[in-house]
PDB file of C-alpha atoms in Angstrom:
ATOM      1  CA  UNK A   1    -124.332 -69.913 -84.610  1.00  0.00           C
ATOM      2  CA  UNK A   2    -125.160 -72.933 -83.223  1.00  0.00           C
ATOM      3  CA  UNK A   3    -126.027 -74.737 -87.252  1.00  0.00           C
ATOM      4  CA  UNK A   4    -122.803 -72.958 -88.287  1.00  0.00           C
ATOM      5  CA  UNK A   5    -120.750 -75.047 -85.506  1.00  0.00           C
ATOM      6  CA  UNK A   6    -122.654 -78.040 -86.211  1.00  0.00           C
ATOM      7  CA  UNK A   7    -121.507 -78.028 -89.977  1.00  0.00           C
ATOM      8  CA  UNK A   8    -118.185 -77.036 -89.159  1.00  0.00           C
ATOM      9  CA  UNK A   9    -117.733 -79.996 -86.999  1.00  0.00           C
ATOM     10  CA  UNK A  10    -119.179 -82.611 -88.805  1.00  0.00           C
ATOM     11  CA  UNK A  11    -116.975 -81.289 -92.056  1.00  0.00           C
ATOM     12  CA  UNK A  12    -114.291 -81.847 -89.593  1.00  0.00           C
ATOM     13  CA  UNK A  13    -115.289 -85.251 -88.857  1.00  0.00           C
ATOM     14  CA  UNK A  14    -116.311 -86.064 -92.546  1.00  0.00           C
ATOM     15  CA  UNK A  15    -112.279 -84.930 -93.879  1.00  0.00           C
ATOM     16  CA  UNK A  16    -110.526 -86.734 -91.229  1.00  0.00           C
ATOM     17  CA  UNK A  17    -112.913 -89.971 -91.240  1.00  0.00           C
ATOM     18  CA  UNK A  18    -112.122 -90.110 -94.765  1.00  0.00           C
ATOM     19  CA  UNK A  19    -108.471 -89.715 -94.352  1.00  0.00           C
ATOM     20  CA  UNK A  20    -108.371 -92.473 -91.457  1.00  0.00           C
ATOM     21  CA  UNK A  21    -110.368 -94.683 -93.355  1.00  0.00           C
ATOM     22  CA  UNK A  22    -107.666 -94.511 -96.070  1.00  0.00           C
ATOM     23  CA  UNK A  23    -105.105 -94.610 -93.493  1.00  0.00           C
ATOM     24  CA  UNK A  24    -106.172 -97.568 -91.887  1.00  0.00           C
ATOM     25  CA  UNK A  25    -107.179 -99.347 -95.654  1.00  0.00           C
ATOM     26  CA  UNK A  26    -103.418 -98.921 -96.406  1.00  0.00           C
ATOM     27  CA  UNK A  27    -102.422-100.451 -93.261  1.00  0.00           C
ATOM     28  CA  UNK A  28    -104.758-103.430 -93.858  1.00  0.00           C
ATOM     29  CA  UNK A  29    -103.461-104.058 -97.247  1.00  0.00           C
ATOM     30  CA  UNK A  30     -99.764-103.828 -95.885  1.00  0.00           C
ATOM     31  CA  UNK A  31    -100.846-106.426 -92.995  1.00  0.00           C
ATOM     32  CA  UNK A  32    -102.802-108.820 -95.421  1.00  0.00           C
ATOM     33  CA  UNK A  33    -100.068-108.420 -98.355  1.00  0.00           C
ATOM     34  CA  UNK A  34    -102.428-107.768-100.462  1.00  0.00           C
ATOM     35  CA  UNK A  35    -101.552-106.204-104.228  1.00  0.00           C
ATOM     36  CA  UNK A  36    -100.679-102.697-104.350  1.00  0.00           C
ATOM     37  CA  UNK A  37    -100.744-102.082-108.106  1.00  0.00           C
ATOM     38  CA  UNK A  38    -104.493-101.640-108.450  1.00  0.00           C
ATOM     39  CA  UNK A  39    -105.158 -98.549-109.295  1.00  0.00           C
ATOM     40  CA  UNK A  40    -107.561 -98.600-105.822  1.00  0.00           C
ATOM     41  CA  UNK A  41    -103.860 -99.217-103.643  1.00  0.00           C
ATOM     42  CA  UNK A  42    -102.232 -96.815-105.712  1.00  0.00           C
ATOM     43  CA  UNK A  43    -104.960 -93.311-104.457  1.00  0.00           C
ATOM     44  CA  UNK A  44    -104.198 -94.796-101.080  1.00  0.00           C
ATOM     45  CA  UNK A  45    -100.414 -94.412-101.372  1.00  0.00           C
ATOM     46  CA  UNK A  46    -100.485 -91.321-102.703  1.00  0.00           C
ATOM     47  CA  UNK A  47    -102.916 -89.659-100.322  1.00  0.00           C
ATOM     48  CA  UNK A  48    -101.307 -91.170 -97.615  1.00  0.00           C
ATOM     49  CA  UNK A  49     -97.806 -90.754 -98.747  1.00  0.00           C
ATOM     50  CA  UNK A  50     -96.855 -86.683 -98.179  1.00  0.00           C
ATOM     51  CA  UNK A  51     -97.179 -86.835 -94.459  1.00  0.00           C
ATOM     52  CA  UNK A  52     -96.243 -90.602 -94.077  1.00  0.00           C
ATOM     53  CA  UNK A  53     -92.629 -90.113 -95.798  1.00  0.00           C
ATOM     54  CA  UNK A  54     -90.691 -87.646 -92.874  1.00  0.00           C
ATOM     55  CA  UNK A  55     -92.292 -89.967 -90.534  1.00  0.00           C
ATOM     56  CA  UNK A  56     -90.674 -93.254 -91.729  1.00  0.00           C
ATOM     57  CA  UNK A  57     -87.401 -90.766 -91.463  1.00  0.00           C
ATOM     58  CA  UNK A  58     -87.777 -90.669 -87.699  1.00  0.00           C
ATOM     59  CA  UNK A  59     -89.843 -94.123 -86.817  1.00  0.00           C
ATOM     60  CA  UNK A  60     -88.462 -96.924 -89.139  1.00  0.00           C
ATOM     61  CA  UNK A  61     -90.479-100.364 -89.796  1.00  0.00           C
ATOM     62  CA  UNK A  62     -89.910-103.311 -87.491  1.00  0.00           C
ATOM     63  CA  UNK A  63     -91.138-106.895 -87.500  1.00  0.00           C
ATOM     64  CA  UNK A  64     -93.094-106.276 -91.196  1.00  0.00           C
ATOM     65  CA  UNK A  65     -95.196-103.966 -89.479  1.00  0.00           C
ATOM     66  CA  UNK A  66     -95.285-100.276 -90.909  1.00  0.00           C
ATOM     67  CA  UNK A  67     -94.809 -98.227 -87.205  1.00  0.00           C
ATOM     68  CA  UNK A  68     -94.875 -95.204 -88.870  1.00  0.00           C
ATOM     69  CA  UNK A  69     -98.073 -95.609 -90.469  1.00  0.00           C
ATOM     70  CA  UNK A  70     -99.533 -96.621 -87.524  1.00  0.00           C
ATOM     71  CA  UNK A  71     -98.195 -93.608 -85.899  1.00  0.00           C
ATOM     72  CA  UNK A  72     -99.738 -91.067 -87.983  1.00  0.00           C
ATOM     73  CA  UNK A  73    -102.844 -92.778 -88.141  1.00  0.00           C
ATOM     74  CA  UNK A  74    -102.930 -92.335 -84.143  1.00  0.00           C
ATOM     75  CA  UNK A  75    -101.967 -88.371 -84.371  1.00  0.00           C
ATOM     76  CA  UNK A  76    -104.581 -87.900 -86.767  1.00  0.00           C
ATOM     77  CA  UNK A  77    -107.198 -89.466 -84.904  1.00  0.00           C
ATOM     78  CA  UNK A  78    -105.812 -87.483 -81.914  1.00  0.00           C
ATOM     79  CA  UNK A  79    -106.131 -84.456 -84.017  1.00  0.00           C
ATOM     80  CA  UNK A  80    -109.779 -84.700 -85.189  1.00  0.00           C
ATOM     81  CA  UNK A  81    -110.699 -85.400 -81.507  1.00  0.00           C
ATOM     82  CA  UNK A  82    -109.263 -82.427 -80.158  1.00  0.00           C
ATOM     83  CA  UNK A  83    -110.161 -79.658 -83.092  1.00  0.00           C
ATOM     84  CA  UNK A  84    -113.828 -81.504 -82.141  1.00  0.00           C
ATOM     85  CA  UNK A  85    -113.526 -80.732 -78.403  1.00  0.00           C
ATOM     86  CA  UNK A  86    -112.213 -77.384 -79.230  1.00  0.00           C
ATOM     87  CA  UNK A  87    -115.284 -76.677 -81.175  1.00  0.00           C
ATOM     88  CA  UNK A  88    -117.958 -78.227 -79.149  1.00  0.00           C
ATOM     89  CA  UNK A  89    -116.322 -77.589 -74.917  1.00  0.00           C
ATOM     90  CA  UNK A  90    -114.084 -75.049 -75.705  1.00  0.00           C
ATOM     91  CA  UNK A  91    -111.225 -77.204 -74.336  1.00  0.00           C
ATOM     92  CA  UNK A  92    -109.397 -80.147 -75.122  1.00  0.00           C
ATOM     93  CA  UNK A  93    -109.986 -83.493 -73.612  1.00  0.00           C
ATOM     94  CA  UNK A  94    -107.348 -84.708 -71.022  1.00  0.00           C
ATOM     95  CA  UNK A  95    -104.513 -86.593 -72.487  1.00  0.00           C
ATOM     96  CA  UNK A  96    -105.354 -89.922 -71.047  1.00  0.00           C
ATOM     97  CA  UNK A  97    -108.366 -89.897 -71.877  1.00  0.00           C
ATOM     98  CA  UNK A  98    -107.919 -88.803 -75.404  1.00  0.00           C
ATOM     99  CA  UNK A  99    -105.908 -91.674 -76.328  1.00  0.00           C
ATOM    100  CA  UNK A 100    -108.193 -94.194 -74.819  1.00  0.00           C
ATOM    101  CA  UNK A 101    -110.901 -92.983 -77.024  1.00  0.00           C
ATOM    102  CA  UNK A 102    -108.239 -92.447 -80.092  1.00  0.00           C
ATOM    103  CA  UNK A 103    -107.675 -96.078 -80.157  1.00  0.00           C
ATOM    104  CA  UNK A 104    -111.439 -97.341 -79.479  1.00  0.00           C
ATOM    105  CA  UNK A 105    -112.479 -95.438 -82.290  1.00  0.00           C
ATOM    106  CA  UNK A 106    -109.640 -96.616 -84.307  1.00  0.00           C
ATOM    107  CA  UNK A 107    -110.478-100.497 -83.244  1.00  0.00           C
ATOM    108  CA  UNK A 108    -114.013 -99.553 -83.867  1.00  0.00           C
ATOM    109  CA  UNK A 109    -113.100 -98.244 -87.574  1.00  0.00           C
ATOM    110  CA  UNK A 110    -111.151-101.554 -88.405  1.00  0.00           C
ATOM    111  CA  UNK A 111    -114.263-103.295 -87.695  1.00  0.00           C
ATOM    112  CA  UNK A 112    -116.501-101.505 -89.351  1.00  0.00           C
ATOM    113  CA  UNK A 113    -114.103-101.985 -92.358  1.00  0.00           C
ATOM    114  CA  UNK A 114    -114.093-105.305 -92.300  1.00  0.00           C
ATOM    115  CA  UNK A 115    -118.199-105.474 -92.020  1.00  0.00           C
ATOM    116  CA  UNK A 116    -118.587-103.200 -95.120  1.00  0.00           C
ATOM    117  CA  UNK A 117    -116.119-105.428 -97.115  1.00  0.00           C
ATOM    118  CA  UNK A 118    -117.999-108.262 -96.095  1.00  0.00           C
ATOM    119  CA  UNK A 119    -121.254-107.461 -97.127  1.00  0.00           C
ATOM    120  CA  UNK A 120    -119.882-105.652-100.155  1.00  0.00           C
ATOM    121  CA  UNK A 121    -118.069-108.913-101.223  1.00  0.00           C
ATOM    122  CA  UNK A 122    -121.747-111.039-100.125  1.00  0.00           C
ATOM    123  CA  UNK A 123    -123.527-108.846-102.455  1.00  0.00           C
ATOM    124  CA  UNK A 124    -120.834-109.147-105.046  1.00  0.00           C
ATOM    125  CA  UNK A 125    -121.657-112.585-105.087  1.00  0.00           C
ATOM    126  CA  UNK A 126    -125.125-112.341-105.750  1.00  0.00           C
ATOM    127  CA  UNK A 127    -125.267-109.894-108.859  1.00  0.00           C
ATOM    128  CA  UNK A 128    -122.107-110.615-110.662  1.00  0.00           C
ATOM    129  CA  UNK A 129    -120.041-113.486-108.947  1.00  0.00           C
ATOM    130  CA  UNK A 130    -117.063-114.395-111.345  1.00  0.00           C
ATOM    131  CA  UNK A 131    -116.596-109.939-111.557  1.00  0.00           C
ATOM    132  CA  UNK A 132    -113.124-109.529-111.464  1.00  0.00           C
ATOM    133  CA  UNK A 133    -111.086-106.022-111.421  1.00  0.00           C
ATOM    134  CA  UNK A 134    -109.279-103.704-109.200  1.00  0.00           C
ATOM    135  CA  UNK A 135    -112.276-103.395-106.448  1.00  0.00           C
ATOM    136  CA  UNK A 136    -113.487-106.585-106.264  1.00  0.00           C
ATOM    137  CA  UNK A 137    -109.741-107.366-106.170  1.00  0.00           C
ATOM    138  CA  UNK A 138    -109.623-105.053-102.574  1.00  0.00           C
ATOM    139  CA  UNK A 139    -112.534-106.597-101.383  1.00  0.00           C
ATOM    140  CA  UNK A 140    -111.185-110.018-102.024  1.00  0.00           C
ATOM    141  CA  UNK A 141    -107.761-109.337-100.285  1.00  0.00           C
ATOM    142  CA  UNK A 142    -109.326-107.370 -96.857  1.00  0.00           C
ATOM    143  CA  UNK A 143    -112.496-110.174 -96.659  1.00  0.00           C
ATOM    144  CA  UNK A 144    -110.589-113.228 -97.235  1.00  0.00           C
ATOM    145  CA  UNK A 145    -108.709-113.711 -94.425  1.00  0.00           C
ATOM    146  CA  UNK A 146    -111.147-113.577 -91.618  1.00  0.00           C
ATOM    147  CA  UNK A 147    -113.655-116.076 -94.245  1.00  0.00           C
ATOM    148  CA  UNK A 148    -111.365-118.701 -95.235  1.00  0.00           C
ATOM    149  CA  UNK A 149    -110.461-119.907 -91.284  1.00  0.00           C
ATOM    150  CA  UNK A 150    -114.666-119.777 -90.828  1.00  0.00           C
ATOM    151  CA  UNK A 151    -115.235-122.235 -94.330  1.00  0.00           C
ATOM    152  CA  UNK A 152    -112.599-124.622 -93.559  1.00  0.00           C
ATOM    153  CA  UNK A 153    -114.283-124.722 -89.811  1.00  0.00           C
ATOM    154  CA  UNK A 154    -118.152-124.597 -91.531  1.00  0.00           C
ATOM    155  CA  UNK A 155    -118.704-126.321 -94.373  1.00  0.00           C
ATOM    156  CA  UNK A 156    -120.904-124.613 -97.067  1.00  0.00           C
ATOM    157  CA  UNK A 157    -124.692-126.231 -96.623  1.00  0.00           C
ATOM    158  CA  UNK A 158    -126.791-126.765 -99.371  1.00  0.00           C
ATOM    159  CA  UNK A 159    -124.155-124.946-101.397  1.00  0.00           C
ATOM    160  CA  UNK A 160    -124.818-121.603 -99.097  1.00  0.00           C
ATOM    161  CA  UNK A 161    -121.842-119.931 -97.999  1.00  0.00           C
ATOM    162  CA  UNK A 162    -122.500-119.137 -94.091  1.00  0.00           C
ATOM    163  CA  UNK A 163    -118.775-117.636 -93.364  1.00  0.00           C
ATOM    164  CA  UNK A 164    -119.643-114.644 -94.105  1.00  0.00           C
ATOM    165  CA  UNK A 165    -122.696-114.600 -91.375  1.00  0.00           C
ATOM    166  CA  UNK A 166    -120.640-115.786 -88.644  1.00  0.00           C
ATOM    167  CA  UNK A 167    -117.654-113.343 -89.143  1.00  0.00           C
ATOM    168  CA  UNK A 168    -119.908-110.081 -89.490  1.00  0.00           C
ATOM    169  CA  UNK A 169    -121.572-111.701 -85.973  1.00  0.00           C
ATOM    170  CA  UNK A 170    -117.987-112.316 -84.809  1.00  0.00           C
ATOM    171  CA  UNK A 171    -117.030-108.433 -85.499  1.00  0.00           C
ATOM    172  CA  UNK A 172    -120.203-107.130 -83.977  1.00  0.00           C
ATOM    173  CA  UNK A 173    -119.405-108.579 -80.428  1.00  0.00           C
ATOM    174  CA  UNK A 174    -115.961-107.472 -80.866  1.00  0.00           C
ATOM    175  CA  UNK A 175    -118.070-104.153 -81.027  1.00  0.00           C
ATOM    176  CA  UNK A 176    -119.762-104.857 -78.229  1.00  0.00           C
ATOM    177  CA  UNK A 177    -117.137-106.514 -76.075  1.00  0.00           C
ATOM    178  CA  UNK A 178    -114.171-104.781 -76.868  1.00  0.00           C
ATOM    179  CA  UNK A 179    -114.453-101.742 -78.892  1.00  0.00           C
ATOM    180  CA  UNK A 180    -117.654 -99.742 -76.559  1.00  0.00           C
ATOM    181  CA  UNK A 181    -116.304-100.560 -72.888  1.00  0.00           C
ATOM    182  CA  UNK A 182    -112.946 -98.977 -74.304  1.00  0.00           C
ATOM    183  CA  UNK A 183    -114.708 -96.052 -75.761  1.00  0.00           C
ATOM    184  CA  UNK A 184    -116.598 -95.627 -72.735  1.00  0.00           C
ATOM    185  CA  UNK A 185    -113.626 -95.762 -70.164  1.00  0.00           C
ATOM    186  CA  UNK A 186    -112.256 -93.300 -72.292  1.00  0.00           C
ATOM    187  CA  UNK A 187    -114.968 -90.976 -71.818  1.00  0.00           C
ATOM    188  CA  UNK A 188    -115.564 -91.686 -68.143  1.00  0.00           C
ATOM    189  CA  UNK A 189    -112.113 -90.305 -67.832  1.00  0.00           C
ATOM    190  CA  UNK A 190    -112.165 -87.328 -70.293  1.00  0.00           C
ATOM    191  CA  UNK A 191    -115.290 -86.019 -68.226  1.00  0.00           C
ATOM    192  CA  UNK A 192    -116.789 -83.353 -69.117  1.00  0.00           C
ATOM    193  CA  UNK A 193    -114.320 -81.772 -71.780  1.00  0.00           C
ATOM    194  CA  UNK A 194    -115.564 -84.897 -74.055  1.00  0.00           C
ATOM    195  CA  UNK A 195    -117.511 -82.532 -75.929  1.00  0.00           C
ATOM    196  CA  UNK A 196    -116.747 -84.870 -78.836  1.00  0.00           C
ATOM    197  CA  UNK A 197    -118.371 -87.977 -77.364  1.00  0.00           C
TER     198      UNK A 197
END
């Protein structure tokens, strides 16, 4: 019994990491106005769309940011946590605590976005540099933006480009700084129904 729960929860966790992830890509591009006709943006809307649609019905977009989106990208994280307490305690996590934990693994999956893009685009650069189609593309649009502040502030030496080094250490402090005490609080207060931890 205990193998069967095991593989039930992490297919839980495997569906709805996959579903945040391209949850929180789509939110990204729509932040970084990045292209949506690459055939890339285009599986995004359309996975995302069916439950995003009566949402933007009831929560409308304000101050180019898509609240509605960012709404059901919450609920599902909310949802994953508690089918995964359910499973593993039997109960579901306080409320409080919940959403603490919701949004540090949320800020946690942003960064670990933006890491994998990173390298992705550093490797990129390396085997086939002047590549250009609909994934480099993505890459290009989610990775640019935190390197292009770094390279005007650190010039390239001896034609190496270092941005990329100092962002991905940038991100992993945010990990450790930000992201893990909030995670932890969270816990702390969920006690011992944080069967998900």
């Amino acid at each position: 019994m205990a193998y069967f729960l095991q593989a039930l929860v992490f297919l839980v966790q495997t569906l709805f990491g996959l579903y945040l992830i391209a949850l929180v890509l789509r939110f990204l591009l729509q932040i970084l106005r990045a292209d949506f006709h690459s055939p890339i943006a285009r599986v995004l809307v359309t996975v995302t769309n069916p439950p995003l649609r009566p949402l933007r019905r009831l929560i409308p977009g304000y101050g180019g940011i898509d609240w509605a989106l960012l709404v059901l990208t919450l609920l599902v994280q909310l949802l994953e946590l508690i089918l995964i307490g359910l499973l593993l305690a039997g109960q579901i996590p306080p409320l409080s605590g919940l959403l603490i934990v919701a949004l540090g693994r949320l800020l946690r999956l942003v960064i670990y976005i933006f890491m994998f893009v990173i390298i992705i685009q550093v490797v990129l650069s390396w085997v086939n540099p002047h590549a250009y189609n609909a994934a480099t593309r993505l890459i290009y649009n989610l990775s640019e933006p935190l390197l292009q502040p770094v390279r005007r502030l650190l010039p390239a030496l001896g034609g190496i480009d270092l941005s990329p080094l100092v962002v991905i250490i940038g991100l992993n402090l945010l990990l450790i700084l930000l992201a893990a005490p909030i995670l932890d609080y969270g816990y702390s207060i969920s006690g011992p129904a944080a069967g998900w931890r």
